[in-house]
Short mmCIF file of C-alpha atoms in Angstrom, two decimals:
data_model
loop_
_atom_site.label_atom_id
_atom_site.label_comp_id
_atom_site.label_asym_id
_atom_site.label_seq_id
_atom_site.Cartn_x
_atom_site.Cartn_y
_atom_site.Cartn_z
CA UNK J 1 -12.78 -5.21 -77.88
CA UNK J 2 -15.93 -7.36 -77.42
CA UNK J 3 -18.94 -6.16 -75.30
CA UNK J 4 -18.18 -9.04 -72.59
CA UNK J 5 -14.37 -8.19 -72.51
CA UNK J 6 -15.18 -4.45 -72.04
CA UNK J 7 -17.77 -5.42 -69.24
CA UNK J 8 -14.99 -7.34 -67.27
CA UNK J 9 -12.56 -4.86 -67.31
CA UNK J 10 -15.09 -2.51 -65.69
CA UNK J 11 -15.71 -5.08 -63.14
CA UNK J 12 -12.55 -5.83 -62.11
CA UNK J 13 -12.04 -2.27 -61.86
CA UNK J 14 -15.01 -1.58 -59.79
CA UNK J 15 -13.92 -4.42 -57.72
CA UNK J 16 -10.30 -3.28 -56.68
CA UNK J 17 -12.05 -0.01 -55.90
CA UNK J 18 -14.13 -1.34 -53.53
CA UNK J 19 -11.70 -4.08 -52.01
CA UNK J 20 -9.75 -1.02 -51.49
CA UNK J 21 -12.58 1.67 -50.04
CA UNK J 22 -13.17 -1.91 -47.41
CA UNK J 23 -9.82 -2.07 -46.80
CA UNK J 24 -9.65 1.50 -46.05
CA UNK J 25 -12.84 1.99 -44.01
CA UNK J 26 -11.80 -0.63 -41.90
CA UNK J 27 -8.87 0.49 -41.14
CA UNK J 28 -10.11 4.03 -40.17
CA UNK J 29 -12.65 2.57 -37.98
CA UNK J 30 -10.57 0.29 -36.14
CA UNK J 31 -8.45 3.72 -35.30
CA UNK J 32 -11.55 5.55 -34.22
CA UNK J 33 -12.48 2.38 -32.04
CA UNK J 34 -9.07 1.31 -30.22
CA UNK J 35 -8.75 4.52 -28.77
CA UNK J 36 -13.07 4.30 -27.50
CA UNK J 37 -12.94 1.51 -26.48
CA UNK J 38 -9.77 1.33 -24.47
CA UNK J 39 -11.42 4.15 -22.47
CA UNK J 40 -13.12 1.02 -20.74
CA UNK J 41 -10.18 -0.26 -19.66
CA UNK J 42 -8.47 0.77 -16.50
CA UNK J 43 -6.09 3.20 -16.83
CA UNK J 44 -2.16 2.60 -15.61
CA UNK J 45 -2.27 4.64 -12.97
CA UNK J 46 -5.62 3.27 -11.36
CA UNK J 47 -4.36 -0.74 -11.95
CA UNK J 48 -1.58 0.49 -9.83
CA UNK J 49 -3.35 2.54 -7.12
CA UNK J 50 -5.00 -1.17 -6.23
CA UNK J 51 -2.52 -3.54 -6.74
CA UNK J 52 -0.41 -5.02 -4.27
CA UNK J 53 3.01 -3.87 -4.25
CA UNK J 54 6.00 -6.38 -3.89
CA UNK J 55 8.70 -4.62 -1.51
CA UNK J 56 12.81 -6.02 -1.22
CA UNK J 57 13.23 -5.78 2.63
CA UNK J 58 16.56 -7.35 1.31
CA UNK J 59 18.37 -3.73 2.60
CA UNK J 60 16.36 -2.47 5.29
CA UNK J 61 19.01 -2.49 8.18
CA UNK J 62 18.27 -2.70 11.82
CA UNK J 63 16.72 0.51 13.12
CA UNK J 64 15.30 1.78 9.52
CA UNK J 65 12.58 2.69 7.96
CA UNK J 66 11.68 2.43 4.12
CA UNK J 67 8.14 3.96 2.94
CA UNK J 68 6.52 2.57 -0.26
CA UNK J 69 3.14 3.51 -1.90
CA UNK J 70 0.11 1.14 -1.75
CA UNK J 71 -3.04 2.46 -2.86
CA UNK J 72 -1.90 6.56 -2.65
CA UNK J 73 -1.20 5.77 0.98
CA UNK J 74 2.58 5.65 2.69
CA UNK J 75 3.22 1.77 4.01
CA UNK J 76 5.99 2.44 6.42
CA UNK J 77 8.52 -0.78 6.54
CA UNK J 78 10.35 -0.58 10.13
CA UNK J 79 13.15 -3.13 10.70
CA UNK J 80 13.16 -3.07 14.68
CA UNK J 81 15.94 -3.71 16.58
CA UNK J 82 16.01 -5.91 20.01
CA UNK J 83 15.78 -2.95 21.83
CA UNK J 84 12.80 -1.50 20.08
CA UNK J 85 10.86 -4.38 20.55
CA UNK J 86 11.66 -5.07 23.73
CA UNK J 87 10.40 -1.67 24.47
CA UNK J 88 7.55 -2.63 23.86
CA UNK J 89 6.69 -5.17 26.80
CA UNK J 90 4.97 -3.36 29.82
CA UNK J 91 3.28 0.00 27.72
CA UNK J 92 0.06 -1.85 27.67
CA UNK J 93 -0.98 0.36 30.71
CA UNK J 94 -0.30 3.07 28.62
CA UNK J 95 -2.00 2.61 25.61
CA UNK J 96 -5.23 3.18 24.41
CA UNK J 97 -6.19 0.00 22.35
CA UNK J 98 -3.38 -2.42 23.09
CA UNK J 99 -4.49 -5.75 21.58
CA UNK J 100 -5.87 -3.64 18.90
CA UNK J 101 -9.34 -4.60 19.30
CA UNK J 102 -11.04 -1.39 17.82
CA UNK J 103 -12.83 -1.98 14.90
CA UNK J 104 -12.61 1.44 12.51
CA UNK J 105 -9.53 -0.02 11.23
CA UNK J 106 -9.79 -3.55 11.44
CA UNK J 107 -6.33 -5.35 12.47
CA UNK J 108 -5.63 -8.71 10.42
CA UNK J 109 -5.92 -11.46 13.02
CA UNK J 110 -2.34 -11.98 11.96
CA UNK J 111 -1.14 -8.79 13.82
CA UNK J 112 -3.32 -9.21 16.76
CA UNK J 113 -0.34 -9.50 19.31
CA UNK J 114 2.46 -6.68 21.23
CA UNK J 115 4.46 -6.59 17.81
CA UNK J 116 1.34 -5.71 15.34
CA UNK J 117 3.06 -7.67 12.98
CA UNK J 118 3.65 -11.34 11.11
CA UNK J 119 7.25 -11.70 11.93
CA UNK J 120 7.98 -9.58 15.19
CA UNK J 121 11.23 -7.52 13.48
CA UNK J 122 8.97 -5.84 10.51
CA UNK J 123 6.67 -3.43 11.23
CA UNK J 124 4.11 -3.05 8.48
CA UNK J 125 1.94 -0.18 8.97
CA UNK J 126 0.14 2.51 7.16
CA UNK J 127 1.57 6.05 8.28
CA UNK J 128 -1.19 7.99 8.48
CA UNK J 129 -2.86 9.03 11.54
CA UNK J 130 -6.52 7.87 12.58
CA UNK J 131 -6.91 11.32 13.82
CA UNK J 132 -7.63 13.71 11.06
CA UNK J 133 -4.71 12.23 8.22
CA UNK J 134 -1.75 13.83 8.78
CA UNK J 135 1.56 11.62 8.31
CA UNK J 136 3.02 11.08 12.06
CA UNK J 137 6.86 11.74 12.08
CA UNK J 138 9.81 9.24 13.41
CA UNK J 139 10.71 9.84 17.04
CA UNK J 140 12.53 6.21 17.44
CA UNK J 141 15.35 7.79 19.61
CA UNK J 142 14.49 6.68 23.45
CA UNK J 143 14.34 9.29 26.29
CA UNK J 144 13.33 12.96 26.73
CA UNK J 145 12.44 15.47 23.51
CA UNK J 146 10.31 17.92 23.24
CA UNK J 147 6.62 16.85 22.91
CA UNK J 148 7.08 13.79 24.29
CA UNK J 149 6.96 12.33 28.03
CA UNK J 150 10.81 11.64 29.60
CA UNK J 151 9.95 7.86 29.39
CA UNK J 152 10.00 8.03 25.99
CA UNK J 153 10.95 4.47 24.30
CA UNK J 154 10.67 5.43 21.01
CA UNK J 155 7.57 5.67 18.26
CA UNK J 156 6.16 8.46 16.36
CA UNK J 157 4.69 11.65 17.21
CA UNK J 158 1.92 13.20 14.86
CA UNK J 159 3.05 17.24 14.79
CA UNK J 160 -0.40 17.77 13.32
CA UNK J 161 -2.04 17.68 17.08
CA UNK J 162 -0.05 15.88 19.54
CA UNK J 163 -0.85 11.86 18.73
CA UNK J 164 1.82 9.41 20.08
CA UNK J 165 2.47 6.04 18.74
CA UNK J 166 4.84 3.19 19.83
CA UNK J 167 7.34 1.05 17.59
CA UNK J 168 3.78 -0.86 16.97
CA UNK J 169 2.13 1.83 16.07
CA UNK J 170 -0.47 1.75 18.55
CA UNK J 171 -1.42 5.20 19.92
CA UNK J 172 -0.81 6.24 23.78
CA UNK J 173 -4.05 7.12 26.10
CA UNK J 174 -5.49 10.37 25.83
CA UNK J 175 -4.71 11.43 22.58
CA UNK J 176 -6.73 13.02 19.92
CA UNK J 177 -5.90 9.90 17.40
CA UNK J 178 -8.75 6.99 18.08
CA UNK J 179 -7.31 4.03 16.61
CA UNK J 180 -3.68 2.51 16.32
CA UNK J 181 -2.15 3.23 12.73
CA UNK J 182 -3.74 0.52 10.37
CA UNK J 183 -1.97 -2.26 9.22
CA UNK J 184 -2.59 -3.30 5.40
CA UNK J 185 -3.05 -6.66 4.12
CA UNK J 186 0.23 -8.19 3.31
CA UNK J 187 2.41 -11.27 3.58
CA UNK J 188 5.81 -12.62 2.95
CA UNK J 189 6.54 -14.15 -0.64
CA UNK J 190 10.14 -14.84 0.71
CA UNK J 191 12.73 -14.56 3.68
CA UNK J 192 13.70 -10.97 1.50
CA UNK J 193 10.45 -10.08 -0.53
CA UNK J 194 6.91 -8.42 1.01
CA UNK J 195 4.40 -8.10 -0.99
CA UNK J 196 1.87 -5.00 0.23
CA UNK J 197 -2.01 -5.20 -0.58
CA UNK J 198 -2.61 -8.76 -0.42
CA UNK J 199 -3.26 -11.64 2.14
CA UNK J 200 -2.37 -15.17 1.79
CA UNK J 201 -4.69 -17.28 0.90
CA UNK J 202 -4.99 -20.44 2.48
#
């Protein structure tokens, strides 16, 4: 074997092994960096904590309420009957902030009338109440019960201390609860679809 030939097999040699140690390196620190820097990156859990959620109202009969999660808080869905919402005409008297002009929780100039709402037979509310938190329960049966006045027309009644609410969610007078329950951003993608978190832009 010549001198050249002898020197070319040691380079080709030398140069597999390094392709290969390249190859190799690369490799291990593209698995060492994936993982870094994907701790950038939102995690699943937060892109969903603040992104709008798309509800079917499809099945939501007359009368019921569904409850979905937008942003760790419970969005209460209420399909109203006639009834309910006619309940609603003469309370104003009654209530604390009926147009809902209080500002701590801003209502969408959407939901500034009696029915807090974009289409008057879907309530949209957050259920959680502006007193100290505490998730107000369903009272939506009219007439006397305990904790409630004999009047009743039907609403929800926070257990926690005694705040009352109508089908609008707007609290009663003298209560410990400040504000009416908010109502989140949201709009209709369809006659059957909601989506929660979002307005529509113009």
């Amino acid at each position: 074997m010549s001198e050249a030939t002898a020197g070319a097999t040691v380079d080709r040699s030398r140069r597999t092994w390094l392709i290969t140690s390249c190859a190799m390196g690369g490799a291990g620190a593209a698995a060492v960096a994936v993982p870094f820097v994907s701790t950038f990156q939102p995690s699943e859990r937060a892109k969903a904590a603040g992104a709008a959620v798309e509800v079917d109202i499809s099945g939501i009969q007359p009368g019921e309420k569904i409850v979905v999660e937008w942003r760790g808080k419970p969005v209460w869905i209420l399909r109203r009957t006639p009834e309910q919402l006619a309940a609603l005409e003469g309370l104003d008297g009654q209530l604390a902030d009926p147009n809902s002009d209080r500002t701590a929780y801003p209502t969408p100039a959407y939901a500034k009338n009696r029915h807090r709402s974009i289409k008057p037979e879907y309530l949209v509310t957050v259920g959680i109440c502006t007193h100290l938190g505490c998730s107000p329960g369903d009272k939506l049966t009219p007439g006397p019960q305990p904790s409630l006045p004999d009047d009743w027309k039907g609403g929800f009644l926070c257990a926690c201390h005694g705040s009352t609410f109508d089908v609008a969610g707007r609290v009663f007078k003298n209560k410990p609860a400040p504000d009416n329950l908010e109502v989140p951003p949201h709009y209709y993608l369809s006659d059957t679809t909601l989506l929660v978190g979002e307005e529509k832009q113009a």
